[in-house]
Coordinates of C-alpha atoms and ligand atoms in Angstrom, one line a residue:
X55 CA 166.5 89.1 147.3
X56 CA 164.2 87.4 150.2
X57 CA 161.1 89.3 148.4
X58 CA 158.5 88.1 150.8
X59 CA 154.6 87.6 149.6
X60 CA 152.4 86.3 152.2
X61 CA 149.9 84.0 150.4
X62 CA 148.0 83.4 153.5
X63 CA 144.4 85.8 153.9
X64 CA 144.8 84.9 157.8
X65 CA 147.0 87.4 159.1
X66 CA 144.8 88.5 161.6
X67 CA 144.3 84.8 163.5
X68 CA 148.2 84.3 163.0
X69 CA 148.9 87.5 165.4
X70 CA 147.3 85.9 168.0
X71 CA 148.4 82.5 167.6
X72 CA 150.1 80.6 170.2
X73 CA 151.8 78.9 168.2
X74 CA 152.7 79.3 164.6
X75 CA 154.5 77.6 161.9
X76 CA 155.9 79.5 158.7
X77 CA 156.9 77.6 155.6
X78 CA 158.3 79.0 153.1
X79 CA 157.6 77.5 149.7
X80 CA 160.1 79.4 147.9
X81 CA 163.1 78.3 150.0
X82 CA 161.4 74.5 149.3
X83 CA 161.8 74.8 145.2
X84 CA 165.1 76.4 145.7
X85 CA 166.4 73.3 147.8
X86 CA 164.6 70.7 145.1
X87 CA 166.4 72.7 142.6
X88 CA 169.5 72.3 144.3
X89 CA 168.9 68.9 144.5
X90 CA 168.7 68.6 141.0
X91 CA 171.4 70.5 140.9
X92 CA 174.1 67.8 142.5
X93 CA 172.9 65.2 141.4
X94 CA 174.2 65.5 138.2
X95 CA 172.5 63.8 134.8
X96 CA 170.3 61.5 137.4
X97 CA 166.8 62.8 137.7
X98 CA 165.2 64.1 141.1
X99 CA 162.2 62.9 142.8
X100 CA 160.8 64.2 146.1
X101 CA 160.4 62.5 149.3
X102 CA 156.6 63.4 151.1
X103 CA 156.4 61.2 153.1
X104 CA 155.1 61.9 157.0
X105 CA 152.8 64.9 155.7
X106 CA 155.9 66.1 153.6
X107 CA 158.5 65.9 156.6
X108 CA 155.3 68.1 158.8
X109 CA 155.3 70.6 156.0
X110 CA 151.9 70.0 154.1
X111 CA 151.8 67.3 151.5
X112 CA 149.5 69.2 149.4
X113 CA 151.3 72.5 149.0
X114 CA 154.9 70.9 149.2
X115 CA 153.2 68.5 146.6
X116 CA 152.2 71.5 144.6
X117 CA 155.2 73.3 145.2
X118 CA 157.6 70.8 144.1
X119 CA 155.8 69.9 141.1
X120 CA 156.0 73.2 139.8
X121 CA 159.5 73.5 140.2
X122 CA 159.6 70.5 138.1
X123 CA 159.6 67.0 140.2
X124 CA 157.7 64.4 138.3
X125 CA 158.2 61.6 141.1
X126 CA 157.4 61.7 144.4
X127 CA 157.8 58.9 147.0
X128 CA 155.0 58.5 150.0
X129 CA 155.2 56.4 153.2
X130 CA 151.8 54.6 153.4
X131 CA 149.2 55.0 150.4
X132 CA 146.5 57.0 152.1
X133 CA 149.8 59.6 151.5
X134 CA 149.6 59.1 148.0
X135 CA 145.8 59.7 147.6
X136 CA 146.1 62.7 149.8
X137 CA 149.1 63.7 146.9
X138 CA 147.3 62.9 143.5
X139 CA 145.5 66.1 142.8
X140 CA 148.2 68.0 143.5
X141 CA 150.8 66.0 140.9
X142 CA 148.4 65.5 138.3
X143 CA 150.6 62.9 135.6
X144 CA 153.6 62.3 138.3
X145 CA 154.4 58.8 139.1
X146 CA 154.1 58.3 143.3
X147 CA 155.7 55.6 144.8
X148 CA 154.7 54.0 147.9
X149 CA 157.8 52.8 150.1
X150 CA 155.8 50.8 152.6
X151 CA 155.0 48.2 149.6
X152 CA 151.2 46.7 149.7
X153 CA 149.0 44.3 151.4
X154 CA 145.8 43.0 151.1
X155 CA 143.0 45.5 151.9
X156 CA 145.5 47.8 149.7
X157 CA 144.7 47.2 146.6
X158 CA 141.9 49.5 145.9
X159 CA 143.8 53.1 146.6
X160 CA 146.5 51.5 144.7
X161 CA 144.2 51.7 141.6
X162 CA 142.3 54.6 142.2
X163 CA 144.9 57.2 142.4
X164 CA 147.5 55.7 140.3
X165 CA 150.0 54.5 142.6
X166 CA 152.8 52.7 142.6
X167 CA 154.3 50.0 145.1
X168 CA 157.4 49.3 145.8
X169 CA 157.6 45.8 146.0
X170 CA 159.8 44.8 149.6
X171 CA 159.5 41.1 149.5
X172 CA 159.1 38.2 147.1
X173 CA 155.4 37.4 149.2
X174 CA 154.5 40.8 148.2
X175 CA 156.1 40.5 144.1
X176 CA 153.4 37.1 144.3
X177 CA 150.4 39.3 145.9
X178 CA 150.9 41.9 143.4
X179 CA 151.3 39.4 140.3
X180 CA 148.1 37.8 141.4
X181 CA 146.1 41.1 141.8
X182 CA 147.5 42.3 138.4
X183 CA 146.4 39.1 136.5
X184 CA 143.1 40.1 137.9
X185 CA 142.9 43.6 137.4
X186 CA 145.3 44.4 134.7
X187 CA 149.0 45.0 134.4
X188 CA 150.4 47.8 136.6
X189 CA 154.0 49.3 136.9
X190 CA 155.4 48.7 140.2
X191 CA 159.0 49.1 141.8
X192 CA 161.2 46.9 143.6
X193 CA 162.7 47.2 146.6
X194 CA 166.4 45.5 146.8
X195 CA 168.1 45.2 150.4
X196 CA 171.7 46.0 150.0
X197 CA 172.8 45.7 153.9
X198 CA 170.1 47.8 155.4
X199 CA 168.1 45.1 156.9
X200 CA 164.6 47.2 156.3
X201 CA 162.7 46.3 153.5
X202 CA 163.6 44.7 149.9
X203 CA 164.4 41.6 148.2
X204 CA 167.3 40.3 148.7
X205 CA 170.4 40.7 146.0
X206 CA 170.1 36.8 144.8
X207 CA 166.1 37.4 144.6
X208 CA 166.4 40.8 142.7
X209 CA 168.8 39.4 140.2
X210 CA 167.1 36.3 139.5
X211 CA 164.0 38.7 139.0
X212 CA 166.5 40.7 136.8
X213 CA 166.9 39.0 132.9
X214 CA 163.0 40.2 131.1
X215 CA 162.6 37.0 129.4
X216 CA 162.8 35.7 133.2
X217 CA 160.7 38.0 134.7
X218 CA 156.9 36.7 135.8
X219 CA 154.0 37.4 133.7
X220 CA 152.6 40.9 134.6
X221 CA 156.0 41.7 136.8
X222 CA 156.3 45.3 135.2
X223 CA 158.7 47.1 137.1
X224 CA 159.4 50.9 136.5
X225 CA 162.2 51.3 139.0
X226 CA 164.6 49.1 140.8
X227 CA 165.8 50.7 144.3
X228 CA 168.0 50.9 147.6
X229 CA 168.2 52.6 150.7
X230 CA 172.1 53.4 152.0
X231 CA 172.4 52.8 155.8
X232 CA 175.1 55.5 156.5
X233 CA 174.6 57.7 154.1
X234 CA 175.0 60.3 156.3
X235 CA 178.5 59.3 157.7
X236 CA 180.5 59.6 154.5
X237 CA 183.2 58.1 155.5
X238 CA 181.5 54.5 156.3
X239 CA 182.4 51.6 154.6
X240 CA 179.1 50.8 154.5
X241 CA 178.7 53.0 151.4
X242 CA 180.9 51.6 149.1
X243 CA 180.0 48.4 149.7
X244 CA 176.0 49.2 149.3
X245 CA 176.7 51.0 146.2
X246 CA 178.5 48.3 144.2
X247 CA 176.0 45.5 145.3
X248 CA 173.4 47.7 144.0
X249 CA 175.4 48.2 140.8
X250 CA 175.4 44.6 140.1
X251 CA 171.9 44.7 140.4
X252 CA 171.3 47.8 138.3
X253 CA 173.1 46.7 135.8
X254 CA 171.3 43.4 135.3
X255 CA 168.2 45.1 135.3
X256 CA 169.5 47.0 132.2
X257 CA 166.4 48.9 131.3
X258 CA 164.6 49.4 134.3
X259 CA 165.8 52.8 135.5
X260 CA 167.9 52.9 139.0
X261 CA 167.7 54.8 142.8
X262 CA 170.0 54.5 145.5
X263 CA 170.6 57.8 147.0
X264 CA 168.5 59.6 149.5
X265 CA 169.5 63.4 150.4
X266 CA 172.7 62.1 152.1
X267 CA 173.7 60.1 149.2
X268 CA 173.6 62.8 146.8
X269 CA 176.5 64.5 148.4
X270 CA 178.5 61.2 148.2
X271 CA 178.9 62.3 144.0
X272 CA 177.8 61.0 140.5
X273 CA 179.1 57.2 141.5
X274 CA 175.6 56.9 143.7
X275 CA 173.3 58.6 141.6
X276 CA 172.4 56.2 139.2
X277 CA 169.1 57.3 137.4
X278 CA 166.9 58.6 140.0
X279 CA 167.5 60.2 143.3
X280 CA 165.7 60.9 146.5
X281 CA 165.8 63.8 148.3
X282 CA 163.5 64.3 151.3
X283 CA 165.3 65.7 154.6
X284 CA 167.0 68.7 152.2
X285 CA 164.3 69.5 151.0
X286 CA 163.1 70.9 154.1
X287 CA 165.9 72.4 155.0
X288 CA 167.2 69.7 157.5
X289 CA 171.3 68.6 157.6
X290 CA 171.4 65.3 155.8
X291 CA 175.4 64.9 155.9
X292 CA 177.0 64.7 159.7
X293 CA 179.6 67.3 160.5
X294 CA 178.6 69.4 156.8
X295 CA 178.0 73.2 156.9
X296 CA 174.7 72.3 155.9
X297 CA 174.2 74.0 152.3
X298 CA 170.4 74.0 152.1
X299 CA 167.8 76.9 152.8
X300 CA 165.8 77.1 156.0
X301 CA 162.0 76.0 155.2
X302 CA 160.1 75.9 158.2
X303 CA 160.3 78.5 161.2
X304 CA 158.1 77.7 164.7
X305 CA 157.2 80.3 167.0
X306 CA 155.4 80.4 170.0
X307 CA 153.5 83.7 172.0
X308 CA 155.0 84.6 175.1
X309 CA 152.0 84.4 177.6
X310 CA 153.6 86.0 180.3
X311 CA 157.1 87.4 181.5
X312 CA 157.8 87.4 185.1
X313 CA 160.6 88.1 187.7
X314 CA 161.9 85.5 190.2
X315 CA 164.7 85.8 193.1
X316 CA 168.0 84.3 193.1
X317 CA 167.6 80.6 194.8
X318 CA 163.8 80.2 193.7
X319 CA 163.5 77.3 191.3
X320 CA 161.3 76.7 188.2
X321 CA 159.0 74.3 186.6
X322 CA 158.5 70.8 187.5
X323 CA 160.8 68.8 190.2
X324 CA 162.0 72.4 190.9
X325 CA 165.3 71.3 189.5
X326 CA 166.4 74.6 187.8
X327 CA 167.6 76.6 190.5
X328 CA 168.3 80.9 189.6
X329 CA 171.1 81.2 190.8
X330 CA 170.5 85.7 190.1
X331 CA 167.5 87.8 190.0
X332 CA 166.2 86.4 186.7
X333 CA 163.4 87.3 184.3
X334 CA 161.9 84.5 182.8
X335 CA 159.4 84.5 179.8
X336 CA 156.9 82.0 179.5
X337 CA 156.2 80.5 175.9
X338 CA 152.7 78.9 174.7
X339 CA 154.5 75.9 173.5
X340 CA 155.4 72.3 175.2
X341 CA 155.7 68.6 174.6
X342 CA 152.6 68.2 173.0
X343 CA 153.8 70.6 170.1
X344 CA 156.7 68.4 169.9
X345 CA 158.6 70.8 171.4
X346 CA 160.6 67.9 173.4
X347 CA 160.7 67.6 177.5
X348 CA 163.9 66.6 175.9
X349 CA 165.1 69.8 175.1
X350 CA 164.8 70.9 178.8
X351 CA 167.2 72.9 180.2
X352 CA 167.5 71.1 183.2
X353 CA 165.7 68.0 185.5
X354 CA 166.1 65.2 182.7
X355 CA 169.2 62.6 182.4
X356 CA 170.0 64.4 179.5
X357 CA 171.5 66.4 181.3
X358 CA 173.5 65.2 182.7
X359 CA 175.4 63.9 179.7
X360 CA 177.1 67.5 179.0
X361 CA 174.8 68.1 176.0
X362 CA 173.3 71.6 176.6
X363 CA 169.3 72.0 176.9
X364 CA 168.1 73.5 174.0
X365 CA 167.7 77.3 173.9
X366 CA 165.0 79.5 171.3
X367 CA 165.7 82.8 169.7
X368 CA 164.0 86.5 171.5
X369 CA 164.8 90.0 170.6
X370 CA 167.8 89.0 168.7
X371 CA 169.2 86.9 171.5
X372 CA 169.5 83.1 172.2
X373 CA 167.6 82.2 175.5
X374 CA 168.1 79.0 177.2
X375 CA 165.4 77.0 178.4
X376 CA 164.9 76.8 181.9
X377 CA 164.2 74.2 183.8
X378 CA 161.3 71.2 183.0
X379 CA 159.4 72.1 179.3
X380 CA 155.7 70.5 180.3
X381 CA 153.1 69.8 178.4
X382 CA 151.8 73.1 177.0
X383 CA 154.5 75.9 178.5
X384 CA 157.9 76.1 178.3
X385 CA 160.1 78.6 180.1
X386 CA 162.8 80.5 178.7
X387 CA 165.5 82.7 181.0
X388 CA 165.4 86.2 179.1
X389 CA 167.8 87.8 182.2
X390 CA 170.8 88.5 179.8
X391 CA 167.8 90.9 177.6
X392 CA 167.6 94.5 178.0
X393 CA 165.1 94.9 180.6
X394 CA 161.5 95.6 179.9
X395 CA 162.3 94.3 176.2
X396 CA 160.3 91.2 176.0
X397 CA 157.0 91.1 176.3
X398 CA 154.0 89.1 176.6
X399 CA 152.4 88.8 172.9
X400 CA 155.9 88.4 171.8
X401 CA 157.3 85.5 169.6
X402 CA 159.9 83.1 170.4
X403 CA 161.4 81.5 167.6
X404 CA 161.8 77.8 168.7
X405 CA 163.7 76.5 165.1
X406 CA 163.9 78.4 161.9
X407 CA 166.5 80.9 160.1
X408 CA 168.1 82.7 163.2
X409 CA 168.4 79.2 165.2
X410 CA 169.1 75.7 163.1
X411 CA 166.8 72.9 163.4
X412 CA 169.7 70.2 163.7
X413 CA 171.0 72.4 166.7
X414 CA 167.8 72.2 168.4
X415 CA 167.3 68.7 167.9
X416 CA 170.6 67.6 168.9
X417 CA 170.2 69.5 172.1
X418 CA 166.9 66.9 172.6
X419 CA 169.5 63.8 171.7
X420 CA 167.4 63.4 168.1
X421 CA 167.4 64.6 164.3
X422 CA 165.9 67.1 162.8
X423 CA 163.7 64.7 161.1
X424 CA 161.6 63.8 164.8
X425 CA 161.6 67.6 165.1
X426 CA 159.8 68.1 162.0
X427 CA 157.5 65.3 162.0
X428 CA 156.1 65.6 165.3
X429 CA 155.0 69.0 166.0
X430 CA 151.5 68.0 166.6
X431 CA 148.3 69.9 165.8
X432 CA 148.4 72.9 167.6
X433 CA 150.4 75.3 164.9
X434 CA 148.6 78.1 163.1
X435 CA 150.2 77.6 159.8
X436 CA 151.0 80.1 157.2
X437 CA 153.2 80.0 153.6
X438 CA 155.3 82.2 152.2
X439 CA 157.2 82.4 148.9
X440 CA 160.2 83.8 149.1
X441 CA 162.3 84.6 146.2
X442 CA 165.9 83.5 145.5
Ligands
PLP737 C1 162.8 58.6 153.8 C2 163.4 57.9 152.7 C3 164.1 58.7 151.7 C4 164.4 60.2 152.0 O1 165.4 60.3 152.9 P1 166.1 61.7 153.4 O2 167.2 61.2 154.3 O3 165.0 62.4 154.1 O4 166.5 62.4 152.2 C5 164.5 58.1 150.6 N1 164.4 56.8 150.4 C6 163.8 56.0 151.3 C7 163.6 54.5 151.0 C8 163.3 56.5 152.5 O5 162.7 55.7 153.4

């Protein structure tokens, strides 16, 4: 089990990193396979969008073909050219719909738009009738208030001998508000509106659920689903054990460890006050690594809310964060350690398997989602396979 095969040839430049990011590709087709798993006799795509959730679109694109996705779902459509190569016959849909200036990487790499307004169903007909017919999607609000047609639009859209000449669509979709509560009424309510409109489509093959959705059983499934957030390991349902395998760890070097005296403060504002002798390591990571000032441990309003600051993982220990995080430096209390066990060139684990993502971010007042997608440029990155 956990059979670990480093892929990576830069070893060497990852011991010295200050900061580095592991992904594990093995735990990311186990979690698409679990996916697939739940939900049911619906087929599973995979969300990419944002640089695959900060993972890599090209090797989570690889990754999760291989385990056997066949759609994929992109942001912007720069996302799906940067996918193509890696999905070679997959159908990649493009949730942000299309505009004028668009059209070409549309056509060059095979992509698909989902269709988010009636203005954009009319810009698409006309370049179609110009270029050739094209599958697209389309995009039905159900109560979301985002993107999409409206219910009346969609179904008047629905009936093929109605449907304008070169309107193709492949897939008709919705996105559920509060998936992620499953108790809101909100769900239900999406989820039959959406039926109607399903069901009037008839042929044209059906999404509603995102990773959240999936856990809300076979009723919201309908013909396609849409993982992204569990893919990566992230909770998708609120107050759930979460069930998926961790993906991505960050780490950052320990630069120095030093001693201060009891009444000394640290960091920035000097609003962290020791209140013992205390060793204190500092880390090579900070808000420009998307590590958030957020997460400080103290000196923000935050704070003052009775949400702890967030704390990373060191020599099998969790160690709070002390004081201000700043821009490139963050620095963690390491007093309750054994003495003279840390040590600069060490590794902090900021997120990963020995401390949850969706802890850390709820310490910064976010999701695990803003943790992933903004950890900036600075991360040596390696990938691993592991096995399950
Ligand atoms: C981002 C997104 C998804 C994936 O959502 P997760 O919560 O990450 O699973 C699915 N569908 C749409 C329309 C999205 O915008």
């Amino acid at each position: 089990m956990n059979a670990s095969v480093e892929t990576s040839s830069e070893t060497d430049e990852l011991a010295a990193a200050p900061l580095r990011l592991t992904i594990d590709l093995g735990a990311l087709a186990a979690n698409w396979r679990d996916m697939a798993e739940r939900s049911g006799s619906a087929r599973t795509a995979a969300v990419v969008k944002a640089d695959a959730y900060g993972v890599g679109i090209e090797d989570a694109g690889a990754t999760l073909y291989a385990a056997g996705a066949r759609d994929f779902f992109v942001a912007v459509p720069s996302e799906g050219a940067t996918l193509r190569a890696h999905v070679p016959d997959a159908s990649i849909f493009v949730l942000s719909g299309l505009w004028a200036g668009a059209e070409d990487i549309f056509f060059d790499n095979d992509l698909i738009p989902v269709i988010a307004s009636t203005e954009q169903l009319a810009f698409w007909l006309e370049i179609v009738a110009a270029r050739g017919a094209r599958p697209c999607a389309l995009h039905v609000d159900t109560g979301f208030n985002r993107l999409g047609v409206s219910v009346e639009e969609a179904l008047a859209l629905a009936d093929p001998a109605a449907r304008p000449t070169g309107f193709m669509p492949v897939l008709v979709l919705s996105h559920l508000a509060c998936g992620d509560d499953p108790a809101s009424p909100m769900n239900p309510l999406q989820c039959s509106l959406f039926r109607t409109v399903a069901e009037a489509f008839g042929d044209v093959e059906a999404s509603l659920s995102a990773s959240a959705g999936i856990f809300l059983g076979s009723d919201y499934h309908f013909g396609l689903t849409r993982p992204g957030i569990a893919l990566y390991g992230g909770a998708a349902v609120n107050g759930m054990v979460n069930p998926m395998r961790p993906v991505v760890t960050a780490e950052a070097r320990i630069l120095q460890v030093r001693q201060a005296k009891t009444g000394m403060s640290v960091s920035y504002g000097g609003t962290h006050l020791l209140a013992r002798d205390s060793n204190l390591a500092v880390a090579s990571v900070g808000y420009a690594d998307g590590y958030l000032r957020s997460l400080s441990g103290a000196g923000i309003p935050l704070r003052g809310t009775g949400i702890a600051g967030a704390s990373g993982f060191l020599g099998g220990h969790a160690v709070p964060v002390a004081g201000r995080i700043t821009m490139d430096m963050t620095i963690f209390d390491i007093t309750d350690l054994p003495e003279g066990s840390v040590a600069a060139g060490d590794y902090v684990e900021l997120f990963g398997p020995n401390m949850a993502l969706d802890d850390v971010a709820r310490a910064a007042g976010t999701i695990g989602y803003e943790m992933l997608t903004g950890l900036g440029l600075r991360y040596e990155r390696r990938y691993i396979e592991t096995e399950d």
